[in-house]
Amino acid sequence: MRNIIKITIAFALLLTIGCSKEFLDPVPQTSLSDLTVFDTKDRVVAQVNGMYDAMKASNYLGGRFYVYNDIRADNFIPKSTNGVTNYQTWNHTVIGSTNEVQNLWTAIYNSINTINIFSTGLDAAWTGNKLTGKITQAEYDQYKSEALTLRALCYFHLLQLYAKPYVNGAGDNPGVPLRLIAEKTSENSDLARSTVAQVYAQILIDLNAAEPLAVLTHGSAPLNTTRVHRNTVIALKTKVYLHMGNWPAVNTESAKIVSASAPFTAATGVALALSPTYAAIWAAPYQSAESILSLPMTATDNPGSQNSLPYYYYTTPSESYYLNTAPGAAYASMDATDVRKSGLLTALVGTVNCFFLSKWQDAVSHTNSAPIIRYAEVLLNRSEALVRAGNAVTQGAVDLLNAVRVRSFATGGYTLASFATTADFYTAVIQERNFEFLGEGMRNMDLMRLNMTIPGKNGGSMGNISPATNSSVTYIWPIPANEMTFNKLMTEN
């Protein structure tokens, strides 16, 4: 926590100094931000942008969080055994001192503290009438909604690797420490873990509070795809409830932004819809109606070479990951005519005879946006939840599944007769998610939310990896060694 606080304060100061040249006066550094960052609207907006920028950290949503959640499962094989590029995550040998275990935790809590510092300062400035004439009530509400939503997302992501899934014990297992106040010293380093259920409850408190505050639309594609709006909050709630196994709640939330019949769209707020083609989702500038929230990257603002998504999944880097073609993995299971397999989004490199994921192709400047949630996920969330809630396969659920599937696999549409049992449907929808979100950090999370075994894999010279069952010590990550050292109330997994 001490390291997180130092990083957060330094980050806040950099944001402030970058906005103005007025900081030549001898003001104590730790109080510099508090004195000036709410002086103008531009400085407030700079802090809003700073929350997103903190989450773009190389060890978090700049790329690595997605990679961890994909390579733990069975769809990818590493080209090297370099620990720097997450070989220990791939072969399930991480310990508390492993870089990724410590760095992800630090990066997410740094984001949380950045958000808390901004949110606390915003509230104090607003109630103290220091923002009168600088921002409107609507702007204050929007900034507050963004802070709440992003904090909820951070805690959701922490749970995916450092805690057992909600379904395992109905949330009674240890979760993570809930840090909800701005920390500017290390005096509050000691904080016990809340349960998984308590963390999910806080996530929903934040999202439910954010929903009515958020704008319906920002009025432009660049902002609608990179800044939180009301439909962003609702979409994230479908994801959270799905991971809690609260199927009726998934259906209630998704009904707000999914029309009753195809073509499925959001009737209010930002006009969310599936992209006409799968390829269009990944075409610059990454602002299709399907992109609900993503993090933009530029040549001068990106996570760097060994962190970005194109580095890990494209053909060029010597330490990237290629697609596992063994039976059972996504690549082998997709039909040859499915455009997600047929060459549109994979590339064959003849010299090594391997297939690579090429959703993100800019392995030089790393300008590909990092996706957080797409409309396709909301449709599949609703499809699965309709069947699980009613314990019956319905035409509506099949139509939602087909909307995503047929876009890429024109002859692969299902009918009601395709499913003899609900179990058959669950297998199909989980498999479709595996195909659709390959490389987007979904696979490990889907397996764990259902308490399923993480499959083993044959990596040839990279090693054979045994399956990780829900009772295995490797099913979740250990608590970072630094946290165990500085937080006297922390307990190990």
Tab-separated table of C-alpha atoms in Angstrom:
chain	number	residue	atom	x	y	z
A	1	MET	CA	0.000	0.000	0.000
A	2	ARG	CA	2.885	2.372	0.696
A	3	ASN	CA	4.161	1.914	-2.845
A	4	ILE	CA	0.644	2.478	-4.220
A	5	ILE	CA	0.304	5.736	-2.293
A	6	LYS	CA	3.660	7.019	-3.551
A	7	ILE	CA	2.747	6.154	-7.131
A	8	THR	CA	-0.690	7.746	-6.847
A	9	ILE	CA	0.618	11.009	-5.397
A	10	ALA	CA	3.323	11.224	-8.038
A	11	PHE	CA	0.770	10.535	-10.755
A	12	ALA	CA	-1.590	13.221	-9.453
A	13	LEU	CA	1.253	15.724	-9.329
A	14	LEU	CA	2.288	14.948	-12.885
A	15	LEU	CA	-1.273	15.522	-14.071
A	16	THR	CA	-1.429	18.837	-12.251
A	17	ILE	CA	1.962	20.104	-13.344
A	18	GLY	CA	1.190	19.095	-16.904
A	19	CYS	CA	-1.799	21.435	-16.938
A	20	SER	CA	-0.065	24.617	-15.870
A	21	LYS	CA	3.206	26.425	-15.265
A	22	GLU	CA	1.989	28.006	-12.043
A	23	PHE	CA	3.813	25.578	-9.779
A	24	LEU	CA	7.085	27.411	-9.353
A	25	ASP	CA	6.067	28.629	-5.886
A	26	PRO	CA	7.558	26.633	-2.991
A	27	VAL	CA	4.416	24.675	-2.058
A	28	PRO	CA	4.835	21.310	-0.280
A	29	GLN	CA	4.560	18.624	-2.966
A	30	THR	CA	2.097	16.365	-1.183
A	31	SER	CA	-0.413	19.228	-0.887
A	32	LEU	CA	0.208	20.751	-4.304
A	33	SER	CA	-2.610	18.867	-5.992
A	34	ASP	CA	-5.198	19.768	-3.346
A	35	LEU	CA	-4.433	23.481	-3.667
A	36	THR	CA	-4.970	23.895	-7.361
A	37	VAL	CA	-6.461	21.010	-9.295
A	38	PHE	CA	-10.046	22.258	-8.974
A	39	ASP	CA	-9.234	25.852	-9.932
A	40	THR	CA	-10.534	25.481	-13.484
A	41	LYS	CA	-12.740	23.159	-15.487
A	42	ASP	CA	-9.749	22.148	-17.601
A	43	ARG	CA	-7.979	20.897	-14.494
A	44	VAL	CA	-11.028	18.945	-13.387
A	45	VAL	CA	-11.283	17.330	-16.815
A	46	ALA	CA	-7.556	16.560	-16.705
A	47	GLN	CA	-8.174	14.567	-13.531
A	48	VAL	CA	-11.099	12.731	-15.121
A	49	ASN	CA	-8.819	11.764	-17.986
A	50	GLY	CA	-6.212	10.839	-15.405
A	51	MET	CA	-8.483	8.135	-13.962
A	52	TYR	CA	-8.704	6.453	-17.347
A	53	ASP	CA	-5.004	6.934	-17.933
A	54	ALA	CA	-4.172	5.218	-14.641
A	55	MET	CA	-6.183	2.195	-15.778
A	56	LYS	CA	-4.227	2.142	-19.045
A	57	ALA	CA	-1.125	1.199	-17.062
A	58	SER	CA	1.002	-1.411	-18.798
A	59	ASN	CA	0.483	-3.859	-15.940
A	60	TYR	CA	-3.287	-3.450	-16.031
A	61	LEU	CA	-5.624	-2.588	-18.916
A	62	GLY	CA	-2.771	-1.456	-21.109
A	63	GLY	CA	-2.648	-5.128	-22.035
A	64	ARG	CA	-1.464	-7.526	-19.382
A	65	PHE	CA	-4.745	-8.069	-17.526
A	66	TYR	CA	-6.306	-9.454	-20.704
A	67	VAL	CA	-3.275	-11.611	-21.393
A	68	TYR	CA	-3.234	-13.164	-17.917
A	69	ASN	CA	-6.873	-14.202	-18.215
A	70	ASP	CA	-6.381	-15.756	-21.632
A	71	ILE	CA	-3.104	-17.578	-21.291
A	72	ARG	CA	-4.132	-19.264	-18.049
A	73	ALA	CA	-6.593	-21.277	-20.143
A	74	ASP	CA	-5.972	-23.510	-23.156
A	75	ASN	CA	-6.099	-21.274	-26.226
A	76	PHE	CA	-2.503	-20.038	-26.409
A	77	ILE	CA	1.036	-21.419	-26.396
A	78	PRO	CA	4.078	-19.215	-25.651
A	79	LYS	CA	6.953	-18.831	-28.085
A	80	SER	CA	9.438	-18.550	-25.216
A	81	THR	CA	9.836	-19.358	-21.536
A	82	ASN	CA	10.625	-15.753	-20.623
A	83	GLY	CA	9.180	-14.983	-17.208
A	84	VAL	CA	8.973	-11.300	-18.111
A	85	THR	CA	6.291	-12.167	-20.666
A	86	ASN	CA	4.204	-14.213	-18.260
A	87	TYR	CA	5.438	-17.769	-18.716
A	88	GLN	CA	4.695	-18.492	-15.039
A	89	THR	CA	1.105	-17.382	-15.536
A	90	TRP	CA	0.761	-19.692	-18.533
A	91	ASN	CA	2.107	-22.726	-16.663
A	92	HIS	CA	0.430	-21.928	-13.322
A	93	THR	CA	3.611	-21.566	-11.277
A	94	VAL	CA	3.189	-18.012	-10.014
A	95	ILE	CA	3.928	-17.298	-6.356
A	96	GLY	CA	3.411	-14.202	-4.231
A	97	SER	CA	6.665	-12.621	-5.393
A	98	THR	CA	6.115	-13.243	-9.125
A	99	ASN	CA	6.186	-9.976	-11.046
A	100	GLU	CA	2.729	-10.195	-12.573
A	101	VAL	CA	1.108	-11.127	-9.269
A	102	GLN	CA	2.574	-8.075	-7.554
A	103	ASN	CA	2.430	-5.633	-10.464
A	104	LEU	CA	-1.224	-6.158	-11.368
A	105	TRP	CA	-2.320	-5.756	-7.747
A	106	THR	CA	-0.292	-2.542	-7.430
A	107	ALA	CA	-1.565	-1.149	-10.732
A	108	ILE	CA	-5.222	-1.777	-9.898
A	109	TYR	CA	-4.979	-0.339	-6.395
A	110	ASN	CA	-3.090	2.617	-7.809
A	111	SER	CA	-6.055	3.172	-10.135
A	112	ILE	CA	-8.477	2.832	-7.218
A	113	ASN	CA	-6.584	5.379	-5.154
A	114	THR	CA	-6.335	7.781	-8.090
A	115	ILE	CA	-10.111	7.504	-8.468
A	116	ASN	CA	-10.720	7.934	-4.731
A	117	ILE	CA	-8.484	11.004	-4.558
A	118	PHE	CA	-10.319	12.624	-7.453
A	119	SER	CA	-13.788	11.684	-6.205
A	120	THR	CA	-13.109	12.944	-2.674
A	121	GLY	CA	-11.621	16.173	-3.968
A	122	LEU	CA	-14.472	16.687	-6.425
A	123	ASP	CA	-17.081	16.265	-3.685
A	124	ALA	CA	-15.268	18.638	-1.337
A	125	ALA	CA	-14.860	21.290	-4.030
A	126	TRP	CA	-18.491	20.951	-5.096
A	127	THR	CA	-20.025	21.115	-1.640
A	128	GLY	CA	-17.621	23.928	-0.727
A	129	ASN	CA	-18.899	25.954	-3.710
A	130	LYS	CA	-15.412	26.093	-5.197
A	131	LEU	CA	-16.684	24.870	-8.554
A	132	THR	CA	-19.447	27.463	-8.956
A	133	GLY	CA	-19.271	28.895	-12.449
A	134	LYS	CA	-16.681	26.329	-13.488
A	135	ILE	CA	-18.736	23.181	-13.998
A	136	THR	CA	-22.479	22.543	-14.077
A	137	GLN	CA	-24.534	20.139	-11.980
A	138	ALA	CA	-24.757	17.837	-15.009
A	139	GLU	CA	-20.992	17.879	-15.413
A	140	TYR	CA	-20.440	17.172	-11.732
A	141	ASP	CA	-22.874	14.247	-11.950
A	142	GLN	CA	-21.105	12.844	-14.998
A	143	TYR	CA	-17.650	13.064	-13.470
A	144	LYS	CA	-18.955	11.398	-10.331
A	145	SER	CA	-20.554	8.611	-12.371
A	146	GLU	CA	-17.276	7.972	-14.163
A	147	ALA	CA	-15.363	7.713	-10.892
A	148	LEU	CA	-17.888	5.277	-9.423
A	149	THR	CA	-18.004	3.135	-12.558
A	150	LEU	CA	-14.256	2.909	-12.959
A	151	ARG	CA	-13.758	2.015	-9.299
A	152	ALA	CA	-16.365	-0.728	-9.627
A	153	LEU	CA	-14.545	-2.069	-12.672
A	154	CYS	CA	-11.247	-2.125	-10.783
A	155	TYR	CA	-12.689	-4.168	-7.934
A	156	PHE	CA	-14.407	-6.525	-10.363
A	157	HIS	CA	-11.076	-7.153	-12.060
A	158	LEU	CA	-9.277	-7.764	-8.763
A	159	LEU	CA	-11.740	-10.506	-7.877
A	160	GLN	CA	-11.124	-12.376	-11.122
A	161	LEU	CA	-7.597	-13.453	-10.229
A	162	TYR	CA	-7.122	-12.969	-6.484
A	163	ALA	CA	-10.333	-14.504	-5.115
A	164	LYS	CA	-12.485	-17.570	-5.564
A	165	PRO	CA	-15.529	-17.091	-7.808
A	166	TYR	CA	-18.843	-16.029	-6.309
A	167	VAL	CA	-20.472	-19.383	-7.079
A	168	ASN	CA	-17.887	-21.111	-4.879
A	169	GLY	CA	-19.414	-20.618	-1.429
A	170	ALA	CA	-21.972	-17.986	-2.474
A	171	GLY	CA	-19.411	-15.242	-1.991
A	172	ASP	CA	-18.357	-16.270	1.531
A	173	ASN	CA	-14.676	-16.704	0.642
A	174	PRO	CA	-12.084	-13.973	1.247
A	175	GLY	CA	-12.111	-11.261	-1.381
A	176	VAL	CA	-9.840	-8.207	-1.382
A	177	PRO	CA	-9.455	-5.147	0.860
A	178	LEU	CA	-12.089	-2.518	0.057
A	179	ARG	CA	-10.226	0.778	-0.054
A	180	LEU	CA	-12.909	3.418	-0.487
A	181	ILE	CA	-11.229	6.566	0.809
A	182	ALA	CA	-8.430	8.686	-0.602
A	183	GLU	CA	-5.086	7.577	0.817
A	184	LYS	CA	-2.303	10.173	0.915
A	185	THR	CA	-0.191	8.578	3.637
A	186	SER	CA	0.656	5.000	4.544
A	187	GLU	CA	-1.129	5.096	7.896
A	188	ASN	CA	-4.061	3.021	6.631
A	189	SER	CA	-1.973	0.262	5.063
A	190	ASP	CA	-3.490	-2.339	7.396
A	191	LEU	CA	-6.907	-3.388	6.094
A	192	ALA	CA	-8.515	-6.806	6.247
A	193	ARG	CA	-10.021	-8.541	3.249
A	194	SER	CA	-13.742	-8.171	2.678
A	195	THR	CA	-15.563	-11.268	1.498
A	196	VAL	CA	-16.222	-11.839	-2.186
A	197	ALA	CA	-19.900	-11.092	-1.564
A	198	GLN	CA	-19.078	-7.831	0.198
A	199	VAL	CA	-16.849	-6.689	-2.658
A	200	TYR	CA	-19.545	-7.505	-5.207
A	201	ALA	CA	-22.052	-5.616	-3.063
A	202	GLN	CA	-19.805	-2.534	-3.160
A	203	ILE	CA	-19.366	-2.893	-6.916
A	204	LEU	CA	-23.136	-2.799	-7.321
A	205	ILE	CA	-23.490	0.117	-4.890
A	206	ASP	CA	-21.103	2.080	-7.102
A	207	LEU	CA	-22.737	1.063	-10.380
A	208	ASN	CA	-26.275	1.673	-9.143
A	209	ALA	CA	-25.248	5.108	-7.910
A	210	ALA	CA	-23.474	5.858	-11.198
A	211	GLU	CA	-26.334	4.894	-13.515
A	212	PRO	CA	-28.721	7.843	-12.923
A	213	LEU	CA	-25.818	10.319	-12.831
A	214	ALA	CA	-24.298	9.310	-16.166
A	215	VAL	CA	-25.013	11.151	-19.405
A	216	LEU	CA	-27.176	9.384	-21.985
A	217	THR	CA	-24.665	10.228	-24.689
A	218	HIS	CA	-21.504	12.244	-25.110
A	219	GLY	CA	-22.587	13.166	-28.624
A	220	SER	CA	-19.613	11.759	-30.538
A	221	ALA	CA	-18.243	8.335	-31.349
A	222	PRO	CA	-14.781	9.010	-29.874
A	223	LEU	CA	-16.246	9.922	-26.476
A	224	ASN	CA	-19.073	7.381	-26.542
A	225	THR	CA	-16.544	4.577	-26.929
A	226	THR	CA	-13.904	5.823	-24.489
A	227	ARG	CA	-15.876	7.569	-21.720
A	228	VAL	CA	-18.539	6.146	-19.428
A	229	HIS	CA	-22.164	6.872	-20.321
A	230	ARG	CA	-25.393	5.399	-18.948
A	231	ASN	CA	-25.422	2.376	-21.224
A	232	THR	CA	-21.820	1.642	-20.215
A	233	VAL	CA	-22.927	1.336	-16.603
A	234	ILE	CA	-25.847	-0.919	-17.518
A	235	ALA	CA	-23.667	-3.147	-19.692
A	236	LEU	CA	-21.163	-3.570	-16.874
A	237	LYS	CA	-23.983	-4.480	-14.496
A	238	THR	CA	-24.970	-7.364	-16.796
A	239	LYS	CA	-21.383	-8.581	-16.566
A	240	VAL	CA	-21.251	-8.300	-12.784
A	241	TYR	CA	-24.578	-10.059	-12.242
A	242	LEU	CA	-23.530	-12.798	-14.680
A	243	HIS	CA	-20.467	-13.499	-12.537
A	244	MET	CA	-22.659	-13.618	-9.454
A	245	GLY	CA	-25.047	-16.075	-11.101
A	246	ASN	CA	-27.925	-13.656	-10.577
A	247	TRP	CA	-29.715	-14.520	-13.809
A	248	PRO	CA	-32.923	-12.505	-13.235
A	249	ALA	CA	-30.822	-9.387	-12.598
A	250	VAL	CA	-28.864	-9.968	-15.816
A	251	ASN	CA	-32.167	-10.101	-17.671
A	252	THR	CA	-33.534	-6.982	-15.970
A	253	GLU	CA	-30.443	-4.930	-16.742
A	254	SER	CA	-29.893	-6.200	-20.283
A	255	ALA	CA	-33.540	-5.483	-21.171
A	256	LYS	CA	-32.733	-1.780	-20.717
A	257	ILE	CA	-30.304	-1.803	-23.648
A	258	VAL	CA	-31.314	-4.811	-25.786
A	259	SER	CA	-34.398	-4.602	-27.992
A	260	ALA	CA	-36.928	-7.415	-27.855
A	261	SER	CA	-36.089	-8.808	-31.283
A	262	ALA	CA	-33.401	-8.758	-33.952
A	263	PRO	CA	-31.642	-6.658	-35.042
A	264	PHE	CA	-30.788	-6.060	-31.414
A	265	THR	CA	-30.031	-2.466	-30.476
A	266	ALA	CA	-30.216	-0.088	-27.525
A	267	ALA	CA	-33.332	2.051	-27.869
A	268	THR	CA	-32.206	4.816	-25.502
A	269	GLY	CA	-28.916	6.536	-24.878
A	270	VAL	CA	-25.978	5.617	-27.090
A	271	ALA	CA	-27.307	3.529	-29.993
A	272	LEU	CA	-25.424	0.336	-29.236
A	273	ALA	CA	-25.552	-2.335	-31.917
A	274	LEU	CA	-23.486	-5.165	-33.324
A	275	SER	CA	-20.962	-4.161	-35.941
A	276	PRO	CA	-22.046	-5.442	-39.381
A	277	THR	CA	-18.813	-7.420	-39.669
A	278	TYR	CA	-16.385	-8.814	-37.148
A	279	ALA	CA	-13.448	-7.208	-38.906
A	280	ALA	CA	-14.961	-3.734	-38.577
A	281	ILE	CA	-14.709	-3.934	-34.784
A	282	TRP	CA	-10.914	-3.967	-35.009
A	283	ALA	CA	-10.498	-1.351	-37.721
A	284	ALA	CA	-9.076	2.033	-36.753
A	285	PRO	CA	-10.266	4.243	-35.126
A	286	TYR	CA	-12.034	1.468	-33.088
A	287	GLN	CA	-15.259	3.456	-32.644
A	288	SER	CA	-17.996	1.137	-33.897
A	289	ALA	CA	-21.437	1.098	-32.257
A	290	GLU	CA	-20.451	-2.255	-30.750
A	291	SER	CA	-17.665	-0.779	-28.640
A	292	ILE	CA	-19.287	0.161	-25.345
A	293	LEU	CA	-16.037	1.018	-23.578
A	294	SER	CA	-12.438	0.754	-24.715
A	295	LEU	CA	-9.162	2.433	-23.863
A	296	PRO	CA	-7.575	4.317	-26.757
A	297	MET	CA	-3.872	4.093	-27.481
A	298	THR	CA	-1.649	6.357	-29.539
A	299	ALA	CA	1.957	6.214	-30.672
A	300	THR	CA	2.914	8.464	-27.739
A	301	ASP	CA	0.452	7.114	-25.158
A	302	ASN	CA	0.548	3.325	-25.031
A	303	PRO	CA	1.700	0.568	-22.669
A	304	GLY	CA	4.937	-0.155	-24.488
A	305	SER	CA	6.350	-3.145	-26.313
A	306	GLN	CA	6.205	-5.992	-23.804
A	307	ASN	CA	2.804	-5.046	-22.438
A	308	SER	CA	0.471	-4.259	-25.316
A	309	LEU	CA	-2.046	-6.653	-26.844
A	310	PRO	CA	-0.411	-6.657	-30.306
A	311	TYR	CA	2.914	-7.562	-28.731
A	312	TYR	CA	1.479	-10.668	-27.097
A	313	TYR	CA	-0.751	-11.936	-29.878
A	314	TYR	CA	0.636	-10.776	-33.213
A	315	THR	CA	3.243	-12.507	-35.315
A	316	THR	CA	6.276	-10.257	-35.033
A	317	PRO	CA	7.529	-10.352	-31.395
A	318	SER	CA	9.755	-13.270	-30.493
A	319	GLU	CA	7.931	-13.724	-27.180
A	320	SER	CA	4.306	-13.591	-28.301
A	321	TYR	CA	1.714	-16.360	-27.945
A	322	TYR	CA	0.390	-18.417	-30.841
A	323	LEU	CA	-2.932	-20.222	-31.048
A	324	ASN	CA	-3.208	-23.711	-29.628
A	325	THR	CA	-4.497	-25.940	-32.426
A	326	ALA	CA	-5.056	-29.034	-30.246
A	327	PRO	CA	-8.571	-30.508	-30.019
A	328	GLY	CA	-10.753	-28.687	-27.504
A	329	ALA	CA	-9.077	-25.300	-27.873
A	330	ALA	CA	-10.963	-22.484	-29.584
A	331	TYR	CA	-9.022	-22.563	-32.838
A	332	ALA	CA	-9.574	-26.279	-33.422
A	333	SER	CA	-13.241	-26.047	-32.449
A	334	MET	CA	-14.187	-23.267	-34.874
A	335	ASP	CA	-15.581	-24.130	-38.286
A	336	ALA	CA	-13.196	-23.527	-41.188
A	337	THR	CA	-15.637	-21.028	-42.728
A	338	ASP	CA	-15.979	-18.973	-39.556
A	339	VAL	CA	-14.342	-15.625	-40.356
A	340	ARG	CA	-12.888	-15.564	-36.856
A	341	LYS	CA	-10.767	-18.492	-38.046
A	342	SER	CA	-10.655	-18.434	-41.839
A	343	GLY	CA	-7.802	-15.962	-42.147
A	344	LEU	CA	-9.551	-12.680	-41.520
A	345	LEU	CA	-8.321	-12.471	-37.939
A	346	THR	CA	-5.524	-15.017	-37.860
A	347	ALA	CA	-2.253	-15.101	-39.725
A	348	LEU	CA	-0.131	-18.071	-40.749
A	349	VAL	CA	3.597	-17.584	-40.367
A	350	GLY	CA	5.188	-20.190	-42.572
A	351	THR	CA	8.610	-20.196	-40.914
A	352	VAL	CA	7.216	-21.438	-37.613
A	353	ASN	CA	3.963	-22.894	-38.976
A	354	CYS	CA	1.874	-21.240	-36.276
A	355	PHE	CA	-1.363	-19.296	-36.268
A	356	PHE	CA	-1.557	-15.958	-34.490
A	357	LEU	CA	-4.421	-13.769	-33.391
A	358	SER	CA	-4.370	-10.560	-35.400
A	359	LYS	CA	-7.176	-8.506	-33.911
A	360	TRP	CA	-4.452	-6.073	-32.871
A	361	GLN	CA	-1.886	-5.671	-35.626
A	362	ASP	CA	0.137	-2.631	-34.634
A	363	ALA	CA	3.060	-4.270	-32.875
A	364	VAL	CA	5.238	-1.278	-33.773
A	365	SER	CA	3.394	1.785	-32.432
A	366	HIS	CA	0.902	-0.158	-30.252
A	367	THR	CA	-2.026	2.078	-31.208
A	368	ASN	CA	-4.758	-0.576	-31.068
A	369	SER	CA	-7.489	0.198	-28.529
A	370	ALA	CA	-7.952	-2.176	-25.594
A	371	PRO	CA	-11.581	-3.401	-25.366
A	372	ILE	CA	-13.307	-3.474	-21.973
A	373	ILE	CA	-16.833	-4.464	-22.999
A	374	ARG	CA	-18.608	-4.930	-26.323
A	375	TYR	CA	-22.289	-5.152	-27.211
A	376	ALA	CA	-21.759	-8.755	-28.343
A	377	GLU	CA	-21.003	-9.623	-24.727
A	378	VAL	CA	-24.234	-8.043	-23.506
A	379	LEU	CA	-26.218	-10.102	-26.045
A	380	LEU	CA	-24.532	-13.328	-24.963
A	381	ASN	CA	-24.950	-12.412	-21.299
A	382	ARG	CA	-28.685	-12.029	-21.885
A	383	SER	CA	-28.913	-15.183	-23.998
A	384	GLU	CA	-27.330	-17.321	-21.292
A	385	ALA	CA	-29.260	-15.702	-18.449
A	386	LEU	CA	-32.646	-16.173	-20.138
A	387	VAL	CA	-32.117	-19.928	-20.262
A	388	ARG	CA	-30.575	-20.247	-16.813
A	389	ALA	CA	-33.309	-18.157	-15.198
A	390	GLY	CA	-36.138	-20.071	-16.854
A	391	ASN	CA	-34.431	-23.477	-17.060
A	392	ALA	CA	-35.620	-23.769	-20.647
A	393	VAL	CA	-34.197	-22.935	-24.048
A	394	THR	CA	-36.305	-20.226	-25.672
A	395	GLN	CA	-36.416	-18.792	-29.170
A	396	GLY	CA	-35.398	-15.427	-27.782
A	397	ALA	CA	-32.241	-16.886	-26.262
A	398	VAL	CA	-31.394	-18.692	-29.505
A	399	ASP	CA	-31.917	-15.507	-31.514
A	400	LEU	CA	-29.491	-13.609	-29.296
A	401	LEU	CA	-26.893	-16.351	-29.606
A	402	ASN	CA	-27.357	-16.458	-33.375
A	403	ALA	CA	-26.991	-12.699	-33.711
A	404	VAL	CA	-23.383	-13.008	-32.582
A	405	ARG	CA	-22.657	-16.391	-34.139
A	406	VAL	CA	-24.076	-15.923	-37.640
A	407	ARG	CA	-22.258	-12.637	-38.151
A	408	SER	CA	-19.020	-14.612	-38.358
A	409	PHE	CA	-20.310	-18.089	-39.237
A	410	ALA	CA	-23.051	-17.537	-41.826
A	411	THR	CA	-24.146	-21.174	-42.021
A	412	GLY	CA	-23.857	-21.878	-38.299
A	413	GLY	CA	-27.215	-20.647	-37.071
A	414	TYR	CA	-28.948	-22.668	-34.358
A	415	THR	CA	-32.626	-23.599	-34.030
A	416	LEU	CA	-34.541	-24.677	-30.972
A	417	ALA	CA	-34.137	-28.239	-32.188
A	418	SER	CA	-30.359	-27.859	-31.939
A	419	PHE	CA	-30.583	-28.217	-28.162
A	420	ALA	CA	-31.966	-31.381	-26.616
A	421	THR	CA	-31.289	-30.059	-23.123
A	422	THR	CA	-30.409	-26.800	-21.405
A	423	ALA	CA	-26.928	-28.250	-20.807
A	424	ASP	CA	-26.453	-28.407	-24.569
A	425	PHE	CA	-27.323	-24.732	-24.802
A	426	TYR	CA	-24.916	-23.770	-22.012
A	427	THR	CA	-22.117	-25.626	-23.789
A	428	ALA	CA	-22.915	-23.767	-27.013
A	429	VAL	CA	-23.057	-20.301	-25.489
A	430	ILE	CA	-19.826	-20.752	-23.509
A	431	GLN	CA	-18.128	-22.050	-26.636
A	432	GLU	CA	-19.414	-19.060	-28.612
A	433	ARG	CA	-17.986	-16.706	-26.003
A	434	ASN	CA	-14.675	-18.532	-26.339
A	435	PHE	CA	-14.680	-17.931	-30.098
A	436	GLU	CA	-15.975	-14.373	-30.035
A	437	PHE	CA	-13.739	-12.971	-27.305
A	438	LEU	CA	-10.541	-14.852	-28.083
A	439	GLY	CA	-7.671	-12.760	-26.740
A	440	GLU	CA	-9.950	-10.321	-24.916
A	441	GLY	CA	-9.384	-11.784	-21.459
A	442	MET	CA	-12.709	-13.603	-21.249
A	443	ARG	CA	-11.851	-17.300	-21.247
A	444	ASN	CA	-10.416	-17.699	-17.743
A	445	MET	CA	-13.152	-15.522	-16.249
A	446	ASP	CA	-15.900	-17.542	-17.931
A	447	LEU	CA	-14.499	-20.814	-16.660
A	448	MET	CA	-14.094	-19.554	-13.124
A	449	ARG	CA	-17.488	-17.856	-12.779
A	450	LEU	CA	-19.014	-21.276	-13.461
A	451	ASN	CA	-16.569	-23.050	-11.116
A	452	MET	CA	-15.280	-25.048	-14.073
A	453	THR	CA	-11.840	-26.608	-14.412
A	454	ILE	CA	-9.186	-24.576	-16.228
A	455	PRO	CA	-8.106	-27.034	-18.955
A	456	GLY	CA	-4.619	-28.419	-19.174
A	457	LYS	CA	-2.539	-27.940	-22.309
A	458	ASN	CA	0.292	-29.551	-24.225
A	459	GLY	CA	2.858	-26.877	-24.942
A	460	GLY	CA	5.438	-29.161	-26.541
A	461	SER	CA	8.861	-27.796	-25.648
A	462	MET	CA	7.137	-25.207	-23.441
A	463	GLY	CA	5.814	-27.955	-21.152
A	464	ASN	CA	2.671	-29.935	-20.460
A	465	ILE	CA	0.350	-28.168	-18.037
A	466	SER	CA	-2.130	-30.052	-15.863
A	467	PRO	CA	-5.727	-28.879	-15.451
A	468	ALA	CA	-6.523	-26.635	-12.497
A	469	THR	CA	-9.692	-27.688	-10.698
A	470	ASN	CA	-11.723	-25.365	-8.478
A	471	SER	CA	-10.083	-26.967	-5.444
A	472	SER	CA	-6.548	-26.615	-6.764
A	473	VAL	CA	-4.117	-24.152	-5.205
A	474	THR	CA	-3.413	-22.872	-8.731
A	475	TYR	CA	-7.055	-21.996	-9.437
A	476	ILE	CA	-6.522	-18.441	-8.173
A	477	TRP	CA	-3.443	-16.318	-7.733
A	478	PRO	CA	-1.674	-15.902	-4.385
A	479	ILE	CA	-1.812	-12.585	-2.557
A	480	PRO	CA	1.229	-10.483	-3.529
A	481	ALA	CA	4.239	-10.730	-1.223
A	482	ASN	CA	4.444	-6.944	-0.852
A	483	GLU	CA	0.861	-6.775	0.375
A	484	MET	CA	1.545	-9.550	2.880
A	485	THR	CA	4.556	-7.594	4.141
A	486	PHE	CA	2.992	-4.135	4.523
A	487	ASN	CA	-0.597	-5.043	5.412
A	488	LYS	CA	-0.603	-6.713	8.807
A	489	LEU	CA	-4.268	-7.662	8.479
A	490	MET	CA	-3.895	-9.390	5.109
A	491	THR	CA	-4.356	-13.153	4.868
A	492	GLU	CA	-2.998	-15.433	2.163
A	493	ASN	CA	-5.101	-17.374	-0.322
